[in-house]
């Protein structure tokens, strides 16, 4: 692992102006789709919150799944957050404790943002089927995911044309709508309460699995979070179908 906090190549510093968020796309009405076999994606990031109050992504995790089977396809990359100045030292320490990542590139980090962006597009398109103009991407932290997705696209020199990442609560709400089952905001939020107790290690990426075993500690993992949310969505779907 490298302890060098300087950027690799011509990377912008953390004081770079925050990229604009993509325009929000109206939530899909899943009643118009065959929800059981339609492909969904969950996207999560681990990031450093910079001193300028925006996010420096260090890991992305995506799952692709449909509700008619137990198969899940997973995608994960570590990202170089760029230069982090001395004023952000406490953020680096916090990142190391929470994510198990040093705030600097590690051996598994992919330094080429264009390649990362094209890998993301390939993963989404390969696992996507016709049905809606854009992939249906959800997140427990959509503000962070939208920001980080735009951040990667800018550094790749490409346009973010995937539309907006939507809150996963919207997916749960629409699943109830499809089956004409009533649910309120409190009920939706309660579905995700147990995730606050931690993510099982077997859902995490290889790096975090190994580090947790070596350190005897638990770390936050973007892929683990996306995988746990995928399982939760399937559990919700099963519960709704029984009503």
GROMACS .gro file of N, CA and C in nm, residues 10-130:
model
  363
   10UNK      N    1  -0.248   1.373  -1.378
   10UNK     CA    2  -0.302   1.508  -1.370
   10UNK      C    3  -0.441   1.504  -1.307
   11UNK      N    4  -0.446   1.481  -1.176
   11UNK     CA    5  -0.573   1.473  -1.106
   11UNK      C    6  -0.602   1.605  -1.035
   12UNK      N    7  -0.727   1.649  -1.034
   12UNK     CA    8  -0.760   1.773  -0.965
   12UNK      C    9  -0.746   1.760  -0.816
   13UNK      N   10  -0.713   1.867  -0.748
   13UNK     CA   11  -0.702   1.865  -0.603
   13UNK      C   12  -0.839   1.871  -0.540
   14UNK      N   13  -0.843   1.845  -0.408
   14UNK     CA   14  -0.972   1.838  -0.341
   14UNK      C   15  -1.044   1.971  -0.336
   15UNK      N   16  -0.975   2.080  -0.368
   15UNK     CA   17  -1.039   2.209  -0.370
   15UNK      C   18  -1.111   2.236  -0.502
   16UNK      N   19  -1.105   2.138  -0.595
   16UNK     CA   20  -1.174   2.152  -0.723
   16UNK      C   21  -1.323   2.178  -0.700
   17UNK      N   22  -1.380   2.264  -0.782
   17UNK     CA   23  -1.521   2.298  -0.769
   17UNK      C   24  -1.609   2.174  -0.778
   18UNK      N   25  -1.708   2.169  -0.692
   18UNK     CA   26  -1.800   2.056  -0.689
   18UNK      C   27  -1.872   2.042  -0.821
   19UNK      N   28  -1.879   1.919  -0.880
   19UNK     CA   29  -1.953   1.901  -1.005
   19UNK      C   30  -2.102   1.914  -0.980
   20UNK      N   31  -2.177   1.961  -1.080
   20UNK     CA   32  -2.322   1.976  -1.062
   20UNK      C   33  -2.390   1.840  -1.056
   21UNK      N   34  -2.497   1.832  -0.980
   21UNK     CA   35  -2.573   1.708  -0.975
   21UNK      C   36  -2.656   1.695  -1.102
   22UNK      N   37  -2.679   1.571  -1.149
   22UNK     CA   38  -2.762   1.554  -1.268
   22UNK      C   39  -2.905   1.594  -1.239
   23UNK      N   40  -2.976   1.635  -1.343
   23UNK     CA   41  -3.116   1.669  -1.324
   23UNK      C   42  -3.195   1.545  -1.285
   24UNK      N   43  -3.285   1.561  -1.190
   24UNK     CA   44  -3.360   1.447  -1.140
   24UNK      C   45  -3.461   1.398  -1.243
   25UNK      N   46  -3.468   1.267  -1.257
   25UNK     CA   47  -3.564   1.206  -1.348
   25UNK      C   48  -3.684   1.163  -1.265
   26UNK      N   49  -3.805   1.188  -1.311
   26UNK     CA   50  -3.924   1.146  -1.233
   26UNK      C   51  -3.918   0.997  -1.200
   27UNK      N   52  -3.963   0.963  -1.082
   27UNK     CA   53  -3.962   0.822  -1.039
   27UNK      C   54  -4.044   0.738  -1.135
   28UNK      N   55  -3.995   0.618  -1.162
   28UNK     CA   56  -4.066   0.528  -1.253
   28UNK      C   57  -4.191   0.472  -1.187
   29UNK      N   58  -4.292   0.450  -1.265
   29UNK     CA   59  -4.410   0.380  -1.218
   29UNK      C   60  -4.391   0.234  -1.254
   30UNK      N   61  -4.354   0.154  -1.155
   30UNK     CA   62  -4.322   0.014  -1.182
   30UNK      C   63  -4.445  -0.068  -1.220
   31UNK      N   64  -4.563  -0.009  -1.205
   31UNK     CA   65  -4.684  -0.082  -1.246
   31UNK      C   66  -4.688  -0.102  -1.398
   32UNK      N   67  -4.607  -0.026  -1.469
   32UNK     CA   68  -4.601  -0.039  -1.614
   32UNK      C   69  -4.500  -0.144  -1.658
   33UNK      N   70  -4.429  -0.203  -1.562
   33UNK     CA   71  -4.325  -0.300  -1.593
   33UNK      C   72  -4.362  -0.437  -1.538
   34UNK      N   73  -4.296  -0.539  -1.590
   34UNK     CA   74  -4.303  -0.672  -1.528
   34UNK      C   75  -4.197  -0.671  -1.418
   35UNK      N   76  -4.237  -0.630  -1.299
   35UNK     CA   77  -4.141  -0.604  -1.192
   35UNK      C   78  -4.061  -0.729  -1.152
   36UNK      N   79  -4.120  -0.847  -1.166
   36UNK     CA   80  -4.051  -0.968  -1.121
   36UNK      C   81  -3.927  -1.000  -1.203
   37UNK      N   82  -3.930  -0.972  -1.334
   37UNK     CA   83  -3.815  -1.008  -1.417
   37UNK      C   84  -3.738  -0.886  -1.466
   38UNK      N   85  -3.779  -0.768  -1.424
   38UNK     CA   86  -3.710  -0.646  -1.467
   38UNK      C   87  -3.576  -0.632  -1.394
   39UNK      N   88  -3.469  -0.591  -1.463
   39UNK     CA   89  -3.339  -0.576  -1.398
   39UNK      C   90  -3.330  -0.447  -1.317
   40UNK      N   91  -3.278  -0.458  -1.195
   40UNK     CA   92  -3.254  -0.342  -1.110
   40UNK      C   93  -3.107  -0.337  -1.071
   41UNK      N   94  -3.061  -0.218  -1.035
   41UNK     CA   95  -2.924  -0.199  -0.991
   41UNK      C   96  -2.923  -0.121  -0.860
   42UNK      N   97  -2.835  -0.161  -0.770
   42UNK     CA   98  -2.811  -0.083  -0.648
   42UNK      C   99  -2.666  -0.039  -0.649
   43UNK      N  100  -2.645   0.090  -0.631
   43UNK     CA  101  -2.511   0.150  -0.638
   43UNK      C  102  -2.479   0.219  -0.506
   44UNK      N  103  -2.364   0.184  -0.447
   44UNK     CA  104  -2.321   0.247  -0.323
   44UNK      C  105  -2.175   0.290  -0.334
   45UNK      N  106  -2.141   0.396  -0.263
   45UNK     CA  107  -2.004   0.447  -0.260
   45UNK      C  108  -1.954   0.454  -0.116
   46UNK      N  109  -1.824   0.435  -0.101
   46UNK     CA  110  -1.754   0.478   0.021
   46UNK      C  111  -1.675   0.601  -0.020
   47UNK      N  112  -1.676   0.703   0.065
   47UNK     CA  113  -1.612   0.828   0.026
   47UNK      C  114  -1.554   0.902   0.145
   48UNK      N  115  -1.468   0.998   0.114
   48UNK     CA  116  -1.418   1.094   0.212
   48UNK      C  117  -1.500   1.220   0.193
   49UNK      N  118  -1.553   1.274   0.302
   49UNK     CA  119  -1.623   1.402   0.293
   49UNK      C  120  -1.517   1.511   0.307
   50UNK      N  121  -1.497   1.586   0.200
   50UNK     CA  122  -1.387   1.683   0.197
   50UNK      C  123  -1.418   1.806   0.279
   51UNK      N  124  -1.316   1.884   0.304
   51UNK     CA  125  -1.330   2.006   0.383
   51UNK      C  126  -1.418   2.107   0.311
   52UNK      N  127  -1.435   2.090   0.181
   52UNK     CA  128  -1.520   2.178   0.101
   52UNK      C  129  -1.663   2.125   0.091
   53UNK      N  130  -1.695   2.031   0.180
   53UNK     CA  131  -1.830   1.972   0.193
   53UNK      C  132  -1.878   1.902   0.066
   54UNK      N  133  -1.788   1.838  -0.005
   54UNK     CA  134  -1.834   1.746  -0.108
   54UNK      C  135  -1.757   1.615  -0.095
   55UNK      N  136  -1.788   1.518  -0.178
   55UNK     CA  137  -1.744   1.382  -0.156
   55UNK      C  138  -1.628   1.344  -0.248
   56UNK      N  139  -1.532   1.273  -0.192
   56UNK     CA  140  -1.421   1.218  -0.271
   56UNK      C  141  -1.436   1.066  -0.267
   57UNK      N  142  -1.489   1.005  -0.372
   57UNK     CA  143  -1.515   0.861  -0.369
   57UNK      C  144  -1.388   0.778  -0.365
   58UNK      N  145  -1.390   0.672  -0.285
   58UNK     CA  146  -1.275   0.582  -0.277
   58UNK      C  147  -1.313   0.437  -0.312
   59UNK      N  148  -1.443   0.409  -0.318
   59UNK     CA  149  -1.487   0.274  -0.359
   59UNK      C  150  -1.628   0.283  -0.414
   60UNK      N  151  -1.654   0.208  -0.520
   60UNK     CA  152  -1.788   0.194  -0.575
   60UNK      C  153  -1.825   0.047  -0.577
   61UNK      N  154  -1.949   0.018  -0.539
   61UNK     CA  155  -2.001  -0.118  -0.546
   61UNK      C  156  -2.139  -0.115  -0.611
   62UNK      N  157  -2.162  -0.204  -0.707
   62UNK     CA  158  -2.291  -0.211  -0.776
   62UNK      C  159  -2.338  -0.357  -0.779
   63UNK      N  160  -2.466  -0.377  -0.759
   63UNK     CA  161  -2.525  -0.509  -0.780
   63UNK      C  162  -2.629  -0.501  -0.891
   64UNK      N  163  -2.642  -0.608  -0.965
   64UNK     CA  164  -2.745  -0.621  -1.069
   64UNK      C  165  -2.828  -0.744  -1.034
   65UNK      N  166  -2.960  -0.729  -1.035
   65UNK     CA  167  -3.045  -0.841  -0.994
   65UNK      C  168  -3.186  -0.823  -1.048
   66UNK      N  169  -3.260  -0.930  -1.049
   66UNK     CA  170  -3.404  -0.926  -1.074
   66UNK      C  171  -3.471  -1.004  -0.962
   67UNK      N  172  -3.600  -0.984  -0.948
   67UNK     CA  173  -3.671  -1.040  -0.833
   67UNK      C  174  -3.722  -1.182  -0.858
   68UNK      N  175  -3.708  -1.231  -0.980
   68UNK     CA  176  -3.761  -1.363  -1.011
   68UNK      C  177  -3.661  -1.475  -0.989
   69UNK      N  178  -3.538  -1.442  -0.944
   69UNK     CA  179  -3.439  -1.545  -0.914
   69UNK      C  180  -3.341  -1.491  -0.809
   70UNK      N  181  -3.254  -1.580  -0.760
   70UNK     CA  182  -3.160  -1.543  -0.654
   70UNK      C  183  -3.024  -1.501  -0.707
   71UNK      N  184  -3.010  -1.492  -0.837
   71UNK     CA  185  -2.880  -1.458  -0.896
   71UNK      C  186  -2.851  -1.308  -0.881
   72UNK      N  187  -2.728  -1.277  -0.840
   72UNK     CA  188  -2.684  -1.138  -0.829
   72UNK      C  189  -2.546  -1.124  -0.894
   73UNK      N  190  -2.534  -1.027  -0.982
   73UNK     CA  191  -2.405  -0.996  -1.044
   73UNK      C  192  -2.348  -0.874  -0.974
   74UNK      N  193  -2.217  -0.878  -0.944
   74UNK     CA  194  -2.158  -0.771  -0.863
   74UNK      C  195  -2.041  -0.703  -0.935
   75UNK      N  196  -2.026  -0.574  -0.907
   75UNK     CA  197  -1.919  -0.493  -0.966
   75UNK      C  198  -1.858  -0.408  -0.854
   76UNK      N  199  -1.724  -0.399  -0.853
   76UNK     CA  200  -1.658  -0.319  -0.751
   76UNK      C  201  -1.526  -0.265  -0.802
   77UNK      N  202  -1.496  -0.140  -0.769
   77UNK     CA  203  -1.366  -0.080  -0.799
   77UNK      C  204  -1.326   0.012  -0.685
   78UNK      N  205  -1.194   0.020  -0.660
   78UNK     CA  206  -1.139   0.121  -0.570
   78UNK      C  207  -1.097   0.241  -0.655
   79UNK      N  208  -1.117   0.362  -0.600
   79UNK     CA  209  -1.092   0.485  -0.674
   79UNK      C  210  -0.987   0.569  -0.604
   80UNK      N  211  -0.911   0.642  -0.684
   80UNK     CA  212  -0.811   0.735  -0.631
   80UNK      C  213  -0.880   0.869  -0.606
   81UNK      N  214  -0.891   0.913  -0.479
   81UNK     CA  215  -0.961   1.039  -0.451
   81UNK      C  216  -0.883   1.163  -0.490
   82UNK      N  217  -0.759   1.147  -0.533
   82UNK     CA  218  -0.677   1.263  -0.569
   82UNK      C  219  -0.602   1.317  -0.450
   83UNK      N  220  -0.548   1.436  -0.465
   83UNK     CA  221  -0.466   1.497  -0.361
   83UNK      C  222  -0.551   1.538  -0.241
   84UNK      N  223  -0.504   1.507  -0.123
   84UNK     CA  224  -0.571   1.545   0.001
   84UNK      C  225  -0.471   1.628   0.082
   85UNK      N  226  -0.506   1.753   0.110
   85UNK     CA  227  -0.409   1.841   0.174
   85UNK      C  228  -0.403   1.819   0.325
   86UNK      N  229  -0.307   1.886   0.389
   86UNK     CA  230  -0.281   1.863   0.531
   86UNK      C  231  -0.399   1.900   0.620
   87UNK      N  232  -0.486   1.990   0.574
   87UNK     CA  233  -0.601   2.030   0.654
   87UNK      C  234  -0.701   1.915   0.669
   88UNK      N  235  -0.690   1.816   0.582
   88UNK     CA  236  -0.785   1.706   0.582
   88UNK      C  237  -0.731   1.581   0.650
   89UNK      N  238  -0.628   1.599   0.731
   89UNK     CA  239  -0.564   1.485   0.797
   89UNK      C  240  -0.665   1.405   0.880
   90UNK      N  241  -0.751   1.476   0.955
   90UNK     CA  242  -0.849   1.406   1.038
   90UNK      C  243  -0.946   1.324   0.955
   91UNK      N  244  -0.974   1.371   0.833
   91UNK     CA  245  -1.063   1.296   0.745
   91UNK      C  246  -0.996   1.167   0.698
   92UNK      N  247  -0.865   1.174   0.678
   92UNK     CA  248  -0.791   1.055   0.637
   92UNK      C  249  -0.793   0.951   0.749
   93UNK      N  250  -0.772   0.997   0.873
   93UNK     CA  251  -0.774   0.907   0.987
   93UNK      C  252  -0.912   0.843   1.001
   94UNK      N  253  -1.015   0.923   0.987
   94UNK     CA  254  -1.152   0.873   0.997
   94UNK      C  255  -1.181   0.771   0.888
   95UNK      N  256  -1.130   0.798   0.768
   95UNK     CA  257  -1.149   0.706   0.655
   95UNK      C  258  -1.083   0.572   0.683
   96UNK      N  259  -0.963   0.575   0.736
   96UNK     CA  260  -0.890   0.452   0.767
   96UNK      C  261  -0.967   0.368   0.868
   97UNK      N  262  -1.023   0.433   0.969
   97UNK     CA  263  -1.096   0.361   1.073
   97UNK      C  264  -1.227   0.303   1.020
   98UNK      N  265  -1.297   0.378   0.937
   98UNK     CA  266  -1.428   0.334   0.890
   98UNK      C  267  -1.419   0.237   0.773
   99UNK      N  268  -1.339   0.271   0.672
   99UNK     CA  269  -1.335   0.192   0.548
   99UNK      C  270  -1.218   0.094   0.542
  100UNK      N  271  -1.121   0.112   0.631
  100UNK     CA  272  -1.002   0.028   0.622
  100UNK      C  273  -0.915   0.064   0.503
  101UNK      N  274  -0.936   0.184   0.448
  101UNK     CA  275  -0.860   0.233   0.335
  101UNK      C  276  -0.779   0.355   0.379
  102UNK      N  277  -0.657   0.373   0.330
  102UNK     CA  278  -0.568   0.478   0.380
  102UNK      C  279  -0.594   0.618   0.326
  103UNK      N  280  -0.692   0.638   0.240
  103UNK     CA  281  -0.713   0.770   0.182
  103UNK      C  282  -0.615   0.798   0.069
  104UNK      N  283  -0.541   0.698   0.030
  104UNK     CA  284  -0.445   0.707  -0.081
  104UNK      C  285  -0.458   0.579  -0.164
  105UNK      N  286  -0.411   0.579  -0.287
  105UNK     CA  287  -0.424   0.459  -0.371
  105UNK      C  288  -0.362   0.335  -0.307
  106UNK      N  289  -0.431   0.224  -0.317
  106UNK     CA  290  -0.378   0.096  -0.274
  106UNK      C  291  -0.350   0.013  -0.399
  107UNK      N  292  -0.296  -0.105  -0.379
  107UNK     CA  293  -0.258  -0.188  -0.493
  107UNK      C  294  -0.376  -0.218  -0.585
  108UNK      N  295  -0.495  -0.231  -0.526
  108UNK     CA  296  -0.614  -0.266  -0.604
  108UNK      C  297  -0.679  -0.146  -0.672
  109UNK      N  298  -0.630  -0.025  -0.648
  109UNK     CA  299  -0.691   0.094  -0.705
  109UNK      C  300  -0.668   0.102  -0.855
  110UNK      N  301  -0.776   0.131  -0.930
  110UNK     CA  302  -0.766   0.153  -1.074
  110UNK      C  303  -0.745   0.303  -1.097
  111UNK      N  304  -0.628   0.346  -1.149
  111UNK     CA  305  -0.599   0.488  -1.163
  111UNK      C  306  -0.662   0.555  -1.285
  112UNK      N  307  -0.708   0.475  -1.382
  112UNK     CA  308  -0.759   0.529  -1.508
  112UNK      C  309  -0.910   0.550  -1.499
  113UNK      N  310  -0.952   0.678  -1.487
  113UNK     CA  311  -1.094   0.706  -1.468
  113UNK      C  312  -1.177   0.677  -1.593
  114UNK      N  313  -1.118   0.693  -1.710
  114UNK     CA  314  -1.192   0.659  -1.831
  114UNK      C  315  -1.223   0.510  -1.834
  115UNK      N  316  -1.126   0.428  -1.794
  115UNK     CA  317  -1.149   0.284  -1.790
  115UNK      C  318  -1.256   0.249  -1.686
  116UNK      N  319  -1.250   0.314  -1.569
  116UNK     CA  320  -1.350   0.289  -1.466
  116UNK      C  321  -1.489   0.321  -1.519
  117UNK      N  322  -1.502   0.438  -1.584
  117UNK     CA  323  -1.633   0.479  -1.635
  117UNK      C  324  -1.684   0.382  -1.740
  118UNK      N  325  -1.597   0.339  -1.830
  118UNK     CA  326  -1.639   0.245  -1.934
  118UNK      C  327  -1.672   0.109  -1.874
  119UNK      N  328  -1.600   0.069  -1.769
  119UNK     CA  329  -1.632  -0.056  -1.700
  119UNK      C  330  -1.771  -0.049  -1.635
  120UNK      N  331  -1.803   0.067  -1.576
  120UNK     CA  332  -1.935   0.086  -1.516
  120UNK      C  333  -2.043   0.075  -1.623
  121UNK      N  334  -2.022   0.144  -1.736
  121UNK     CA  335  -2.121   0.140  -1.844
  121UNK      C  336  -2.137  -0.001  -1.898
  122UNK      N  337  -2.026  -0.072  -1.915
  122UNK     CA  338  -2.033  -0.210  -1.966
  122UNK      C  339  -2.112  -0.298  -1.871
  123UNK      N  340  -2.085  -0.285  -1.742
  123UNK     CA  341  -2.156  -0.366  -1.643
  123UNK      C  342  -2.306  -0.338  -1.647
  124UNK      N  343  -2.343  -0.211  -1.651
  124UNK     CA  344  -2.485  -0.175  -1.653
  124UNK      C  345  -2.553  -0.223  -1.781
  125UNK      N  346  -2.488  -0.202  -1.895
  125UNK     CA  347  -2.550  -0.237  -2.022
  125UNK      C  348  -2.554  -0.388  -2.044
  126UNK      N  349  -2.451  -0.459  -1.998
  126UNK     CA  350  -2.447  -0.603  -2.017
  126UNK      C  351  -2.559  -0.670  -1.937
  127UNK      N  352  -2.590  -0.613  -1.820
  127UNK     CA  353  -2.691  -0.673  -1.733
  127UNK      C  354  -2.829  -0.609  -1.749
  128UNK      N  355  -2.842  -0.524  -1.850
  128UNK     CA  356  -2.968  -0.452  -1.868
  128UNK      C  357  -3.047  -0.510  -1.983
  129UNK      N  358  -3.179  -0.505  -1.971
  129UNK     CA  359  -3.268  -0.549  -2.077
  129UNK      C  360  -3.358  -0.433  -2.116
  130UNK      N  361  -3.417  -0.443  -2.233
  130UNK     CA  362  -3.508  -0.337  -2.277
  130UNK      C  363  -3.628  -0.327  -2.183
   0.00000   0.00000   0.00000
